[in-house]
PDB file of C-alpha atoms and ligand atoms in Angstrom:
ATOM      1  CA  UNK W   1     -39.577  21.125 -94.246  1.00  0.00           C
ATOM      2  CA  UNK W   2     -39.237  24.824 -93.397  1.00  0.00           C
ATOM      3  CA  UNK W   3     -38.024  27.344 -95.981  1.00  0.00           C
ATOM      4  CA  UNK W   4     -34.706  29.025 -95.214  1.00  0.00           C
ATOM      5  CA  UNK W   5     -34.918  32.755 -94.443  1.00  0.00           C
ATOM      6  CA  UNK W   6     -31.731  34.343 -95.830  1.00  0.00           C
ATOM      7  CA  UNK W   7     -32.215  37.366 -93.582  1.00  0.00           C
ATOM      8  CA  UNK W   8     -32.096  35.502 -90.270  1.00  0.00           C
ATOM      9  CA  UNK W   9     -29.532  36.841 -87.808  1.00  0.00           C
ATOM     10  CA  UNK W  10     -27.014  34.032 -88.286  1.00  0.00           C
ATOM     11  CA  UNK W  11     -27.155  34.370 -92.080  1.00  0.00           C
ATOM     12  CA  UNK W  12     -26.347  38.035 -91.576  1.00  0.00           C
ATOM     13  CA  UNK W  13     -23.431  37.134 -89.293  1.00  0.00           C
ATOM     14  CA  UNK W  14     -22.135  34.725 -91.960  1.00  0.00           C
ATOM     15  CA  UNK W  15     -22.284  37.528 -94.557  1.00  0.00           C
ATOM     16  CA  UNK W  16     -20.441  39.889 -92.196  1.00  0.00           C
ATOM     17  CA  UNK W  17     -23.409  42.260 -92.013  1.00  0.00           C
ATOM     18  CA  UNK W  18     -23.516  42.145 -88.229  1.00  0.00           C
ATOM     19  CA  UNK W  19     -20.625  41.410 -85.870  1.00  0.00           C
ATOM     20  CA  UNK W  20     -20.004  38.372 -83.735  1.00  0.00           C
ATOM     21  CA  UNK W  21     -17.344  37.285 -81.268  1.00  0.00           C
ATOM     22  CA  UNK W  22     -15.827  34.608 -83.485  1.00  0.00           C
ATOM     23  CA  UNK W  23     -13.950  31.803 -81.780  1.00  0.00           C
ATOM     24  CA  UNK W  24     -13.457  29.404 -84.709  1.00  0.00           C
ATOM     25  CA  UNK W  25     -13.924  29.150 -88.449  1.00  0.00           C
ATOM     26  CA  UNK W  26     -13.406  26.346 -90.944  1.00  0.00           C
ATOM     27  CA  UNK W  27     -14.557  25.566 -94.469  1.00  0.00           C
ATOM     28  CA  UNK W  28     -17.969  24.384 -93.306  1.00  0.00           C
ATOM     29  CA  UNK W  29     -18.540  25.937 -89.876  1.00  0.00           C
ATOM     30  CA  UNK W  30     -18.391  29.145 -87.867  1.00  0.00           C
ATOM     31  CA  UNK W  31     -18.423  29.378 -84.064  1.00  0.00           C
ATOM     32  CA  UNK W  32     -19.024  32.473 -81.948  1.00  0.00           C
ATOM     33  CA  UNK W  33     -19.996  33.384 -78.413  1.00  0.00           C
ATOM     34  CA  UNK W  34     -23.696  33.474 -77.622  1.00  0.00           C
ATOM     35  CA  UNK W  35     -24.824  37.079 -77.134  1.00  0.00           C
ATOM     36  CA  UNK W  36     -26.834  36.130 -74.032  1.00  0.00           C
ATOM     37  CA  UNK W  37     -24.781  33.381 -72.367  1.00  0.00           C
ATOM     38  CA  UNK W  38     -26.559  30.875 -70.145  1.00  0.00           C
ATOM     39  CA  UNK W  39     -23.284  29.433 -68.806  1.00  0.00           C
ATOM     40  CA  UNK W  40     -19.752  30.828 -68.340  1.00  0.00           C
ATOM     41  CA  UNK W  41     -18.839  29.262 -71.685  1.00  0.00           C
ATOM     42  CA  UNK W  42     -21.687  29.394 -74.207  1.00  0.00           C
ATOM     43  CA  UNK W  43     -20.661  29.048 -77.825  1.00  0.00           C
ATOM     44  CA  UNK W  44     -22.788  28.536 -80.928  1.00  0.00           C
ATOM     45  CA  UNK W  45     -21.458  26.426 -83.789  1.00  0.00           C
ATOM     46  CA  UNK W  46     -23.240  26.848 -87.115  1.00  0.00           C
ATOM     47  CA  UNK W  47     -22.884  25.373 -90.576  1.00  0.00           C
ATOM     48  CA  UNK W  48     -22.009  27.876 -93.293  1.00  0.00           C
ATOM     49  CA  UNK W  49     -24.678  26.455 -95.565  1.00  0.00           C
ATOM     50  CA  UNK W  50     -28.325  27.612 -95.479  1.00  0.00           C
ATOM     51  CA  UNK W  51     -29.981  25.038 -93.236  1.00  0.00           C
ATOM     52  CA  UNK W  52     -32.962  25.874 -91.042  1.00  0.00           C
ATOM     53  CA  UNK W  53     -32.509  23.186 -88.429  1.00  0.00           C
ATOM     54  CA  UNK W  54     -31.227  19.675 -87.753  1.00  0.00           C
ATOM     55  CA  UNK W  55     -34.053  18.143 -89.764  1.00  0.00           C
ATOM     56  CA  UNK W  56     -33.158  20.184 -92.847  1.00  0.00           C
ATOM     57  CA  UNK W  57     -29.399  19.704 -92.352  1.00  0.00           C
ATOM     58  CA  UNK W  58     -29.498  15.952 -91.837  1.00  0.00           C
ATOM     59  CA  UNK W  59     -31.723  15.530 -94.910  1.00  0.00           C
ATOM     60  CA  UNK W  60     -29.942  17.849 -97.345  1.00  0.00           C
ATOM     61  CA  UNK W  61     -26.388  18.696 -96.290  1.00  0.00           C
ATOM     62  CA  UNK W  62     -23.460  16.911 -97.908  1.00  0.00           C
ATOM     63  CA  UNK W  63     -21.388  14.428 -95.958  1.00  0.00           C
ATOM     64  CA  UNK W  64     -18.523  16.938 -95.965  1.00  0.00           C
ATOM     65  CA  UNK W  65     -20.784  19.603 -94.429  1.00  0.00           C
ATOM     66  CA  UNK W  66     -22.088  17.201 -91.792  1.00  0.00           C
ATOM     67  CA  UNK W  67     -18.606  15.999 -90.898  1.00  0.00           C
ATOM     68  CA  UNK W  68     -17.343  19.575 -90.928  1.00  0.00           C
ATOM     69  CA  UNK W  69     -19.955  20.757 -88.443  1.00  0.00           C
ATOM     70  CA  UNK W  70     -19.395  17.947 -85.964  1.00  0.00           C
ATOM     71  CA  UNK W  71     -15.610  18.166 -86.237  1.00  0.00           C
ATOM     72  CA  UNK W  72     -15.954  21.878 -85.523  1.00  0.00           C
ATOM     73  CA  UNK W  73     -17.964  21.216 -82.341  1.00  0.00           C
ATOM     74  CA  UNK W  74     -15.233  18.980 -80.954  1.00  0.00           C
ATOM     75  CA  UNK W  75     -12.473  21.359 -81.979  1.00  0.00           C
ATOM     76  CA  UNK W  76     -14.226  24.384 -80.465  1.00  0.00           C
ATOM     77  CA  UNK W  77     -14.690  22.552 -77.164  1.00  0.00           C
ATOM     78  CA  UNK W  78     -11.012  21.579 -77.120  1.00  0.00           C
ATOM     79  CA  UNK W  79      -9.925  25.123 -77.931  1.00  0.00           C
ATOM     80  CA  UNK W  80     -12.221  26.506 -75.226  1.00  0.00           C
ATOM     81  CA  UNK W  81     -10.554  24.216 -72.692  1.00  0.00           C
ATOM     82  CA  UNK W  82     -13.781  22.640 -71.486  1.00  0.00           C
ATOM     83  CA  UNK W  83     -13.161  18.982 -72.271  1.00  0.00           C
ATOM     84  CA  UNK W  84     -11.606  18.241 -68.873  1.00  0.00           C
ATOM     85  CA  UNK W  85     -14.595  19.288 -66.776  1.00  0.00           C
ATOM     86  CA  UNK W  86     -17.111  18.451 -69.485  1.00  0.00           C
ATOM     87  CA  UNK W  87     -19.684  20.221 -71.584  1.00  0.00           C
ATOM     88  CA  UNK W  88     -23.150  19.815 -73.069  1.00  0.00           C
ATOM     89  CA  UNK W  89     -24.239  20.260 -76.673  1.00  0.00           C
ATOM     90  CA  UNK W  90     -27.806  21.064 -77.645  1.00  0.00           C
ATOM     91  CA  UNK W  91     -29.598  21.928 -80.875  1.00  0.00           C
ATOM     92  CA  UNK W  92     -33.189  23.109 -80.688  1.00  0.00           C
ATOM     93  CA  UNK W  93     -35.318  22.065 -83.656  1.00  0.00           C
ATOM     94  CA  UNK W  94     -38.731  23.576 -84.246  1.00  0.00           C
ATOM     95  CA  UNK W  95     -41.613  24.849 -82.169  1.00  0.00           C
ATOM     96  CA  UNK W  96     -41.684  22.483 -79.215  1.00  0.00           C
ATOM     97  CA  UNK W  97     -37.950  23.004 -78.707  1.00  0.00           C
ATOM     98  CA  UNK W  98     -38.397  26.814 -78.816  1.00  0.00           C
ATOM     99  CA  UNK W  99     -35.874  27.297 -81.612  1.00  0.00           C
ATOM    100  CA  UNK W 100     -35.535  31.065 -81.969  1.00  0.00           C
ATOM    101  CA  UNK W 101     -33.085  31.518 -84.832  1.00  0.00           C
ATOM    102  CA  UNK W 102     -33.986  29.610 -88.025  1.00  0.00           C
ATOM    103  CA  UNK W 103     -30.423  28.677 -88.969  1.00  0.00           C
ATOM    104  CA  UNK W 104     -29.123  25.432 -87.443  1.00  0.00           C
ATOM    105  CA  UNK W 105     -26.906  26.079 -84.433  1.00  0.00           C
ATOM    106  CA  UNK W 106     -25.360  23.777 -81.893  1.00  0.00           C
ATOM    107  CA  UNK W 107     -24.999  25.273 -78.426  1.00  0.00           C
ATOM    108  CA  UNK W 108     -21.927  24.341 -76.377  1.00  0.00           C
ATOM    109  CA  UNK W 109     -22.569  24.921 -72.663  1.00  0.00           C
ATOM    110  CA  UNK W 110     -19.756  24.633 -70.134  1.00  0.00           C
ATOM    111  CA  UNK W 111     -17.974  26.271 -67.240  1.00  0.00           C
ATOM    112  CA  UNK W 112     -20.167  25.131 -64.365  1.00  0.00           C
ATOM    113  CA  UNK W 113     -22.092  22.081 -63.215  1.00  0.00           C
ATOM    114  CA  UNK W 114     -24.869  21.856 -65.800  1.00  0.00           C
ATOM    115  CA  UNK W 115     -27.227  19.743 -63.754  1.00  0.00           C
ATOM    116  CA  UNK W 116     -29.015  16.765 -65.143  1.00  0.00           C
ATOM    117  CA  UNK W 117     -30.889  16.527 -68.424  1.00  0.00           C
ATOM    118  CA  UNK W 118     -34.251  18.217 -69.058  1.00  0.00           C
ATOM    119  CA  UNK W 119     -37.052  17.696 -66.577  1.00  0.00           C
ATOM    120  CA  UNK W 120     -39.966  15.318 -66.917  1.00  0.00           C
ATOM    121  CA  UNK W 121     -42.971  16.353 -68.940  1.00  0.00           C
ATOM    122  CA  UNK W 122     -45.864  17.793 -66.907  1.00  0.00           C
ATOM    123  CA  UNK W 123     -48.544  15.220 -66.118  1.00  0.00           C
TER     124      UNK W 123
HETATM  125  P1  AMP N 201     -32.283  28.884 -79.915  1.00  0.00           P
HETATM  126  O1  AMP N 201     -33.363  29.134 -78.912  1.00  0.00           O
HETATM  127  O2  AMP N 201     -31.682  27.512 -79.804  1.00  0.00           O
HETATM  128  O3  AMP N 201     -32.701  29.235 -81.317  1.00  0.00           O
HETATM  129  O4  AMP N 201     -31.083  29.851 -79.503  1.00  0.00           O
HETATM  130  C1  AMP N 201     -30.778  31.029 -80.166  1.00  0.00           C
HETATM  131  C2  AMP N 201     -29.561  31.607 -79.485  1.00  0.00           C
HETATM  132  O5  AMP N 201     -28.988  32.601 -80.306  1.00  0.00           O
HETATM  133  C3  AMP N 201     -29.853  32.262 -78.118  1.00  0.00           C
HETATM  134  O6  AMP N 201     -29.067  31.625 -77.115  1.00  0.00           O
HETATM  135  C4  AMP N 201     -29.454  33.729 -78.338  1.00  0.00           C
HETATM  136  O7  AMP N 201     -28.882  34.315 -77.206  1.00  0.00           O
HETATM  137  C5  AMP N 201     -28.468  33.610 -79.479  1.00  0.00           C
HETATM  138  N1  AMP N 201     -28.313  34.799 -80.319  1.00  0.00           N
HETATM  139  C6  AMP N 201     -29.297  35.532 -80.906  1.00  0.00           C
HETATM  140  N2  AMP N 201     -28.770  36.539 -81.606  1.00  0.00           N
HETATM  141  C7  AMP N 201     -27.429  36.439 -81.488  1.00  0.00           C
HETATM  142  C8  AMP N 201     -26.319  37.187 -81.991  1.00  0.00           C
HETATM  143  N3  AMP N 201     -26.494  38.271 -82.776  1.00  0.00           N
HETATM  144  N4  AMP N 201     -25.071  36.794 -81.659  1.00  0.00           N
HETATM  145  C9  AMP N 201     -24.883  35.716 -80.876  1.00  0.00           C
HETATM  146  N5  AMP N 201     -25.875  34.964 -80.364  1.00  0.00           N
HETATM  147  C10 AMP N 201     -27.130  35.323 -80.667  1.00  0.00           C
END
């Protein structure tokens, strides 16, 4: 399991060292707009605890933290007004998924037709 880097960009956002466009905060989660949005609505929901990725989080977070993160995702989507037309959630984990920031984050994409799921693997 990867070691948590306390100086990653989302850890710094959680400590208030760099700004974010916050849309939601609870005991266990923070949500803010993605700095480089891929869709008209593109929000990141992160746990407040120091977890590298979904593997780390699912193995070591408390049940309250896990429930808190997933409740936050649903609440953020409701508050953003995207439930009616629909949305997609995605969490990249590790190298093959091209995870860039080593603090677990769940993307919420919405605001346009998102197309189908990922493409087939190359032959
Ligand atoms: P991933 O490839 O799943 O690790 O996605 C990382 C995401 O974090 C990308 O969509 C970036 O645009 C986003 N991101 C990186 N730095 C910031 C930041 N300071 N504030 C908001 N979003 C960020």
